[in-house]
Coordinates of N, CA and C in Angstrom, one line a residue:
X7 N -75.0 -41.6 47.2 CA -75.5 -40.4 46.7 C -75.5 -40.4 45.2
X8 N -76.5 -40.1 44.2 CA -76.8 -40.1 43.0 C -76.0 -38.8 42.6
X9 N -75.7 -39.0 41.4 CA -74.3 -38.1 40.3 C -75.6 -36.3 40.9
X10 N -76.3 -36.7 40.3 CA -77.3 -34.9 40.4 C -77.2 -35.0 41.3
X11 N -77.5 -35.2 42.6 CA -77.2 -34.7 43.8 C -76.1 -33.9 44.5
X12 N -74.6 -35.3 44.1 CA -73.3 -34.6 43.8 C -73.0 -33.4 43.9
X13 N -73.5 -32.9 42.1 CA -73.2 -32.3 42.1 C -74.2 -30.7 41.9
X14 N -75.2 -31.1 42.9 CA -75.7 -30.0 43.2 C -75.0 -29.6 44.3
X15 N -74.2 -30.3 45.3 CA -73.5 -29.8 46.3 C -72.1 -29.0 46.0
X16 N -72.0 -29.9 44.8 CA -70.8 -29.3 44.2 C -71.4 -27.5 44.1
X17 N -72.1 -27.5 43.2 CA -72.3 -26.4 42.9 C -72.6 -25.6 44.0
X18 N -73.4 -25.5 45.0 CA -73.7 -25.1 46.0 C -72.3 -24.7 47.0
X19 N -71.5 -25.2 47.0 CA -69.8 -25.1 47.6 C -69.7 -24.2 47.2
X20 N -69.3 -23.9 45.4 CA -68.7 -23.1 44.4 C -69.3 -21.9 44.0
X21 N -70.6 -21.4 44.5 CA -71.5 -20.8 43.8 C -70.8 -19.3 44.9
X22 N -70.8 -18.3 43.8 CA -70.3 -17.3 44.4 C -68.7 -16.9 44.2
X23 N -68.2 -18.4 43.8 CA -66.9 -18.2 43.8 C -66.4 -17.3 42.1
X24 N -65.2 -16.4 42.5 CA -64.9 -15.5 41.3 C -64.2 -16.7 40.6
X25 N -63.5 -17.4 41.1 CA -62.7 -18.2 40.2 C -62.9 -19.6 40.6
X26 N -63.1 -21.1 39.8 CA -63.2 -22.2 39.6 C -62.0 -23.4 39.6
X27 N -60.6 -22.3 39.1 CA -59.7 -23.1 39.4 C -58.6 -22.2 39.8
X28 N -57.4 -22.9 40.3 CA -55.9 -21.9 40.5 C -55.5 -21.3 39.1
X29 N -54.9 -20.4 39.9 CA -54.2 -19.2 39.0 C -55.1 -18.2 39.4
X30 N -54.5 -17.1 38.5 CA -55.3 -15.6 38.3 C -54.8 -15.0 37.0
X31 N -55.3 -13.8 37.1 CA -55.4 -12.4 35.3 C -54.1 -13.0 35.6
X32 N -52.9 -12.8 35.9 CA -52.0 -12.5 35.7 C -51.1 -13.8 35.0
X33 N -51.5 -15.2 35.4 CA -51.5 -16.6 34.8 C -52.1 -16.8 33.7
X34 N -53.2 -16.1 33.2 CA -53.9 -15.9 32.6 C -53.1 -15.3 31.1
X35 N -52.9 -14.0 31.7 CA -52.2 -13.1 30.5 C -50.7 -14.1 30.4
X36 N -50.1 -14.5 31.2 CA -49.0 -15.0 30.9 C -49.1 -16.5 29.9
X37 N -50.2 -17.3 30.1 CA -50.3 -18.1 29.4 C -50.7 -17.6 28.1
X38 N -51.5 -16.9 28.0 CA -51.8 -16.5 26.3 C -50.6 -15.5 25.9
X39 N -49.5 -14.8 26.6 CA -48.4 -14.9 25.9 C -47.6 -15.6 25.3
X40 N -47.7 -16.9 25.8 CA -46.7 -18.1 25.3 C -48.0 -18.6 24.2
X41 N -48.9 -18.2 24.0 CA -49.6 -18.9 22.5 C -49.3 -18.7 21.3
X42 N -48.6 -17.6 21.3 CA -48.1 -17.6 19.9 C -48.9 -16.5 19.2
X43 N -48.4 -15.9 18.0 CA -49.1 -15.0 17.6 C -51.0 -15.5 16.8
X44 N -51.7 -14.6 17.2 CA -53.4 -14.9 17.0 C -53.6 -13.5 15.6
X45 N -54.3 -13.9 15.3 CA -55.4 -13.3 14.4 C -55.7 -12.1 15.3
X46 N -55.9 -10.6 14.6 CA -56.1 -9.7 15.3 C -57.5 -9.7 16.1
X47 N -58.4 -10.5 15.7 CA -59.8 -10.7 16.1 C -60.0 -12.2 16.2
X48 N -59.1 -12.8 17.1 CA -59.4 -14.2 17.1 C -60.5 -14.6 17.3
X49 N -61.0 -16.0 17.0 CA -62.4 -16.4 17.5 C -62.1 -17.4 18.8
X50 N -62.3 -17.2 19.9 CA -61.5 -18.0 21.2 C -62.8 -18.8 21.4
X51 N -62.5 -20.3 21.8 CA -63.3 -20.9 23.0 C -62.9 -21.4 24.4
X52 N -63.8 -20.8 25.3 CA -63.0 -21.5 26.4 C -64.2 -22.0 27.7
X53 N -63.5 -23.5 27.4 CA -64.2 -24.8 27.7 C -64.1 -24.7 29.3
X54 N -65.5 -25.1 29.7 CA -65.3 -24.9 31.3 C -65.2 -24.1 31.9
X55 N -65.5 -22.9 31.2 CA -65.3 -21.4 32.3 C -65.5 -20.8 33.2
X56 N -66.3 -21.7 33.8 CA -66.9 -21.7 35.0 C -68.0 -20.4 35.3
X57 N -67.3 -19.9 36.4 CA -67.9 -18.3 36.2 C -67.1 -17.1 35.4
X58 N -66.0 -17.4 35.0 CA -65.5 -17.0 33.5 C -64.2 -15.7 33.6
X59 N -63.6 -16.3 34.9 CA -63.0 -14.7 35.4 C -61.6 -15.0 34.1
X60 N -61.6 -16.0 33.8 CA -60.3 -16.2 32.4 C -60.5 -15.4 31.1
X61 N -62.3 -15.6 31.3 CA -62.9 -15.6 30.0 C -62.8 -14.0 29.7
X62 N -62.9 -13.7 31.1 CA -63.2 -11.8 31.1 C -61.7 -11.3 30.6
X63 N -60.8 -12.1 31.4 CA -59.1 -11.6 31.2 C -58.5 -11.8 29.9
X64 N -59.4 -13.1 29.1 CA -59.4 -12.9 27.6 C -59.3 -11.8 26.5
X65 N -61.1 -11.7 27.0 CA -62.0 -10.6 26.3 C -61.0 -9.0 26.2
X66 N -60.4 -8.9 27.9 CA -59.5 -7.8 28.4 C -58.4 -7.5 27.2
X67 N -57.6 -9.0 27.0 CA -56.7 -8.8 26.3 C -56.2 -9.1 24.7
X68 N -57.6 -9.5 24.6 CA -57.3 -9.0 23.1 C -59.0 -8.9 22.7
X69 N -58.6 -8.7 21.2 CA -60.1 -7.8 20.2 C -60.8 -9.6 20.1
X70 N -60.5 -10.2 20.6 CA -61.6 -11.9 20.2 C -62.8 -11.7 20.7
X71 N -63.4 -13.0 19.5 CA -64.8 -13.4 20.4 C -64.7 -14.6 20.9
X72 N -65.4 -14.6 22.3 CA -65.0 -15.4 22.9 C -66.3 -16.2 23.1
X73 N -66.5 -17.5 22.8 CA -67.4 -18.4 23.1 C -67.2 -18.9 24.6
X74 N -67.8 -19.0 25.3 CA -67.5 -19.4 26.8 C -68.7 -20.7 27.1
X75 N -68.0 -21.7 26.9 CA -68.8 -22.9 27.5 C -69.0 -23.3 29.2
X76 N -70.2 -23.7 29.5 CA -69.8 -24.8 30.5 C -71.6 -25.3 31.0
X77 N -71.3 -26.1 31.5 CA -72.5 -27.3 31.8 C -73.6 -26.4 32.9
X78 N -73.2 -25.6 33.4 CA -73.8 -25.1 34.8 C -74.4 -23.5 34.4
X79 N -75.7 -23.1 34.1 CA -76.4 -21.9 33.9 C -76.1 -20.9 34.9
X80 N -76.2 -21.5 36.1 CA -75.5 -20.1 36.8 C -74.3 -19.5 36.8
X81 N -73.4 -20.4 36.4 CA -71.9 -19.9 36.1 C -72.1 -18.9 34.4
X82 N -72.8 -19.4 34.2 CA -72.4 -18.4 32.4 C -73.0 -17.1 32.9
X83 N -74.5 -17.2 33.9 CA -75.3 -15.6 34.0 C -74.2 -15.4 34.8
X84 N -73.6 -15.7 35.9 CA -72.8 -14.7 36.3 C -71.6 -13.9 35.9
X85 N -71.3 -15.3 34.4 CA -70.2 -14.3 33.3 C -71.0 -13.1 32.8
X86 N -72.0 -13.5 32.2 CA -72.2 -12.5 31.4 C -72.9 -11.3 32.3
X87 N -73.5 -11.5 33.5 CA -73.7 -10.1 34.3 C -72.0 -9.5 34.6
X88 N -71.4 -9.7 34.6 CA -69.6 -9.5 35.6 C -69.3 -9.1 33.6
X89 N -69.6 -10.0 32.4 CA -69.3 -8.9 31.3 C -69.7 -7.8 30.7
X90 N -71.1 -8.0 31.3 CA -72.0 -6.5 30.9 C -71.5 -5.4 32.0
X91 N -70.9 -5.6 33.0 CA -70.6 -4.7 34.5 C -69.1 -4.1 33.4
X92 N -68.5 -4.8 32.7 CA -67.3 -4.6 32.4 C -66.9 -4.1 31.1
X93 N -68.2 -3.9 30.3 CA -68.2 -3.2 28.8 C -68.0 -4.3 28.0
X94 N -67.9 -6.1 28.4 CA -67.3 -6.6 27.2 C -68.2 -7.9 26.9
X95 N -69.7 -7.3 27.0 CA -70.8 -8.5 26.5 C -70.1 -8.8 25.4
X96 N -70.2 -7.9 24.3 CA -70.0 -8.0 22.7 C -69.5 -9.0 22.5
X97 N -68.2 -9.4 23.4 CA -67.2 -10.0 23.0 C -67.5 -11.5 23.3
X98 N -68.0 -11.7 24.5 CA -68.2 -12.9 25.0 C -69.9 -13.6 24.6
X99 N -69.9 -15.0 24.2 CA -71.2 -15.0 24.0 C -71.0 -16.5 24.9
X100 N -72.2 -17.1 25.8 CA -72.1 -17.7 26.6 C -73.3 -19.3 26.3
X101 N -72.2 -20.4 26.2 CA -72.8 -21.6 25.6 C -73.5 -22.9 26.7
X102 N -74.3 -23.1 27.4 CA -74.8 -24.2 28.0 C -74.2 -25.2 27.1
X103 N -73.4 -26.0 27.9 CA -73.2 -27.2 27.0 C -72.0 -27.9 27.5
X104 N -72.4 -29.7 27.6 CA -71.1 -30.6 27.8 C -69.9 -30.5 27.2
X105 N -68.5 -30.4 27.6 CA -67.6 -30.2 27.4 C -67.1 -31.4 26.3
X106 N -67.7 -32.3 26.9 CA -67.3 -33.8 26.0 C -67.8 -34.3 24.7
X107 N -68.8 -33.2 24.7 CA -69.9 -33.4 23.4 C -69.8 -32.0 22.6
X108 N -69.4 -30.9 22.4 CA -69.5 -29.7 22.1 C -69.6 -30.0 20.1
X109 N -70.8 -29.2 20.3 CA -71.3 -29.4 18.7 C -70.9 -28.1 17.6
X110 N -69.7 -27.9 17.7 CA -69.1 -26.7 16.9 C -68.4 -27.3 16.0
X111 N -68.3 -26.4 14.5 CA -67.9 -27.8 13.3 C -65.6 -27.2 13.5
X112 N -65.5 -28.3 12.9 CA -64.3 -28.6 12.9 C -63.6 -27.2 12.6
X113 N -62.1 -26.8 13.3 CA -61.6 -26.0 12.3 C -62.2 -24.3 12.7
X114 N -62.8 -24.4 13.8 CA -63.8 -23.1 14.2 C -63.2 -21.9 15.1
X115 N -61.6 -22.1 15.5 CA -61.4 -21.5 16.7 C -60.3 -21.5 16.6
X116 N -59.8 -20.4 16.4 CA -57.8 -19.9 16.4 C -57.3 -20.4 18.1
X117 N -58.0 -20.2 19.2 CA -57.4 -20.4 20.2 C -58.9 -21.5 20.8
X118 N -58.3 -22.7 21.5 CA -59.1 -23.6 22.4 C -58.6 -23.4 23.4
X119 N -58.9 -23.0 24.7 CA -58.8 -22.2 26.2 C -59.0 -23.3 27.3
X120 N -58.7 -23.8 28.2 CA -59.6 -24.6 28.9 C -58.5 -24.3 30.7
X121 N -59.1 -23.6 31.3 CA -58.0 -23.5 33.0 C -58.5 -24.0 33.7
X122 N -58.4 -25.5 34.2 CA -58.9 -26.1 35.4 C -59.7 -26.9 35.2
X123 N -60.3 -27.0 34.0 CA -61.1 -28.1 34.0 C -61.2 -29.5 32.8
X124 N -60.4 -29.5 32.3 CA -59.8 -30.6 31.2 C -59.8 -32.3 32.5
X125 N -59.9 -31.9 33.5 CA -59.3 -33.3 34.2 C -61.1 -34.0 34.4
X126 N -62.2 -33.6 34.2 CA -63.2 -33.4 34.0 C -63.9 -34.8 33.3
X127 N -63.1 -34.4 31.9 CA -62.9 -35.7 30.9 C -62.3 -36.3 30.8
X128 N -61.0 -36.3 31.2 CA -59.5 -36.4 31.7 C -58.8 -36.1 30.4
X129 N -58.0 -35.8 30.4 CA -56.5 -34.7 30.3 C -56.5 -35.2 28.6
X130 N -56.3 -36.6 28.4 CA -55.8 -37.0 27.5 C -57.1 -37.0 26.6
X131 N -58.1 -37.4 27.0 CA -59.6 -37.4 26.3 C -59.5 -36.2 25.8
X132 N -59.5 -34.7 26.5 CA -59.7 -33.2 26.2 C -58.9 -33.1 24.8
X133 N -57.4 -33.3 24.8 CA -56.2 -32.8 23.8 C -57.1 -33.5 22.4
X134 N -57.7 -34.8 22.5 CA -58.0 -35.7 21.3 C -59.2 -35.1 20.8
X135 N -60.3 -34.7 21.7 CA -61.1 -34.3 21.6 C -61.8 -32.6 21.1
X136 N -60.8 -32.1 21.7 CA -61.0 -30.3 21.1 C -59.8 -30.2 20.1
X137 N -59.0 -30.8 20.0 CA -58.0 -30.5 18.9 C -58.7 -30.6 17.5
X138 N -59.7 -31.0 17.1 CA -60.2 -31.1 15.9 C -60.8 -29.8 15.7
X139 N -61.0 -28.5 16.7 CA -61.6 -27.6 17.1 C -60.7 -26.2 16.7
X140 N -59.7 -27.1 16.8 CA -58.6 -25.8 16.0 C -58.6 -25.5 14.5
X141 N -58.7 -23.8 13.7 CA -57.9 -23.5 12.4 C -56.1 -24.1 12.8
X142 N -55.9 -24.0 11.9 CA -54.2 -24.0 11.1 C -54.5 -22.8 11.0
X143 N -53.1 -21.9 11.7 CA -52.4 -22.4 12.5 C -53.3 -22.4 13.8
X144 N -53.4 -22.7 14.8 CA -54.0 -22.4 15.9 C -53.6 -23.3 17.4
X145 N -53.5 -22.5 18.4 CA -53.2 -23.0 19.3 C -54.0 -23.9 20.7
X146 N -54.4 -24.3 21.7 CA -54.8 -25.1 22.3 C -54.2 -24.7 23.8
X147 N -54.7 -24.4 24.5 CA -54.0 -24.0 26.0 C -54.9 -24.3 27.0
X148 N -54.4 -25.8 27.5 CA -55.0 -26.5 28.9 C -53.9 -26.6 29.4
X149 N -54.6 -26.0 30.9 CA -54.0 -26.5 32.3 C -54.4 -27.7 32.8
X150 N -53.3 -28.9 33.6 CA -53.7 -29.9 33.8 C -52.8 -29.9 35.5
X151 N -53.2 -30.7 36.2 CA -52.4 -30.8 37.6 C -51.3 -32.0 37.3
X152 N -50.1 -32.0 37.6 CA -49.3 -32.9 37.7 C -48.2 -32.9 38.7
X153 N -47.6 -34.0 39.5 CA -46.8 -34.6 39.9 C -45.6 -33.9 39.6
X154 N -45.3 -33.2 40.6 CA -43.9 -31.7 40.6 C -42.5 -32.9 41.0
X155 N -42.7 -33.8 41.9 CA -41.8 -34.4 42.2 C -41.6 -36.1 42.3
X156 N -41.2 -36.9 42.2 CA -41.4 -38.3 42.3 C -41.7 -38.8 43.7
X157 N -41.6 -38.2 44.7 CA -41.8 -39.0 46.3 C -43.1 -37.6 47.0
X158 N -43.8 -38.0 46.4 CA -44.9 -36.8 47.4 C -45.3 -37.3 48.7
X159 N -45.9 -36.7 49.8 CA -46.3 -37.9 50.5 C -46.9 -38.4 50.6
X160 N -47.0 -39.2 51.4 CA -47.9 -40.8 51.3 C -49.6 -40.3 51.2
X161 N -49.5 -39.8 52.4 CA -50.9 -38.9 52.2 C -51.5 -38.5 51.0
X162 N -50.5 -37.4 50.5 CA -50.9 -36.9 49.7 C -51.2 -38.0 48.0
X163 N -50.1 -38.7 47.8 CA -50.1 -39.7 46.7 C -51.5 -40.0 47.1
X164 N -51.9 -40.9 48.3 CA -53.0 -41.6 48.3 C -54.5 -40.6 48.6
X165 N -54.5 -39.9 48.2 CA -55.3 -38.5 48.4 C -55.9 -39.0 46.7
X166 N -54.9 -38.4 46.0 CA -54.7 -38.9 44.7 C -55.1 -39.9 43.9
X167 N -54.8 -40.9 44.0 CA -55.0 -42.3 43.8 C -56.3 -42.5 44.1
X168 N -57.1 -41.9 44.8 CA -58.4 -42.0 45.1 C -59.5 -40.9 44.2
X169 N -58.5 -39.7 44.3 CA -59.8 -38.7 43.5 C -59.6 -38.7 42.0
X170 N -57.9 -38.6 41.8 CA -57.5 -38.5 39.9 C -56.7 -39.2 39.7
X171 N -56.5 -40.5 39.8 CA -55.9 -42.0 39.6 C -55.5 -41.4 38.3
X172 N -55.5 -40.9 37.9 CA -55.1 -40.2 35.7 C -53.9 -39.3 36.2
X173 N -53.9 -38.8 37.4 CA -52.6 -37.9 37.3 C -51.3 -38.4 37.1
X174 N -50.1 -37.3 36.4 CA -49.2 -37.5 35.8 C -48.1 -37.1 36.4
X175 N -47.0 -37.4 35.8 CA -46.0 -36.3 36.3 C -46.0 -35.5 34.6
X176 N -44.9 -34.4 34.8 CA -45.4 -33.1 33.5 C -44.6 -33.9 32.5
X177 N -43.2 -34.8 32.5 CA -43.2 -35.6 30.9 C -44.1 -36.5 30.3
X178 N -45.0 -36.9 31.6 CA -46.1 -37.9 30.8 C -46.9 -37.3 30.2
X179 N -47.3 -35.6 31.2 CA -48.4 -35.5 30.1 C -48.0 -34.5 28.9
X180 N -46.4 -34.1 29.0 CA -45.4 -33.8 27.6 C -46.1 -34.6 26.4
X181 N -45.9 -36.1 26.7 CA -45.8 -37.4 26.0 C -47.1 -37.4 25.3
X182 N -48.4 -37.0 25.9 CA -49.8 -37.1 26.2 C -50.1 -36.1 25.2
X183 N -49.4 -35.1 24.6 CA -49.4 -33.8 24.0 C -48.8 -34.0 22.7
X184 N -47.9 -34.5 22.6 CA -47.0 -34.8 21.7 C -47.7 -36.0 21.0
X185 N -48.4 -36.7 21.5 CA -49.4 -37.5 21.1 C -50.4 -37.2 20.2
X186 N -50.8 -36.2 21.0 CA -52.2 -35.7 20.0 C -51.6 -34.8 19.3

């Protein structure tokens, strides 16, 4: 099967769906608690949004603008219909565009956002890659999947090994952070 094909099925699976990856608002608000203090009107981007229910829970919780990327046109019109339903077009403006290539100049974004989809480009590529994307001070908040225990099972390890051969356990990709 050819990559566009792929992932027109992909899309086709996912289409409809409110959310793109695990968690919810409430993982959401909890993670941008632990960011640290922002600019009253931060300028946010958030990579991968899919159909953008983070991007909305953003917009919700604080006064930012929020740039919302991702590769797939149906997923942004359904953000931005679900942000005009919600009073918070203003805030969100909505970017067609590869995650791996994003043409925004250095230094442009108090907060880089990305939930569920950093593994995409893989984990370590993302941190190297959007970190030049941050002001001083500015924070960076990817979710990545990792390895909770050393003996999973067999199944499951080899589940793995086949789809994201890149997964970690959470000191490597500590190490992976501390790196970039």
């Amino acid at each position: 099967m050819n990559e566009e094909r792929a992932m027109q099925i992909f899309f086709e699976i996912h289409r409809d769906l409110p959310r793109e990856g695990p968690g919810d608002g409430q993982c959401t608000r909890k993670a941008l608690s632990m960011a640290g203090k922002l600019p009253d009107k931060p300028r946010i981007i958030d990579i991968g949004c899919g159909p953008g229910m983070q991007t909305l829970d953003l917009a919700s919780a604080t006064d930012g603008v929020i740039t919302a990327v991702d590769n797939w046109q149906p997923f942004l019109d359904q953000l931005e219909k679900k942000a005009a339903q919600e009073g918070l077009q203003d805030q969100i403006k909505t970017v067609n565009a590869d995650m791996a290539a994003l043409d925004f100049e250095d230094a442009s974004f108090d907060l880089v956002w990305s939930e569920g989809a950093a593994y995409i480009m893989g984990f370590q590529n993302a941190l190297h890659s959007w970190k030049r994307l941050l002001k001083k001070p500015g924070c960076l908040v990817v979710s990545e999947i990792a390895w909770l225990r050393d003996n999973p099972p067999e199944e499951v390890r080899e589940y793995f090994a086949a789809e994201y051969p890149a997964m970690r356990d959470i000191e490597s990709n500590l190490d992976l952070i501390r790196g970039a």
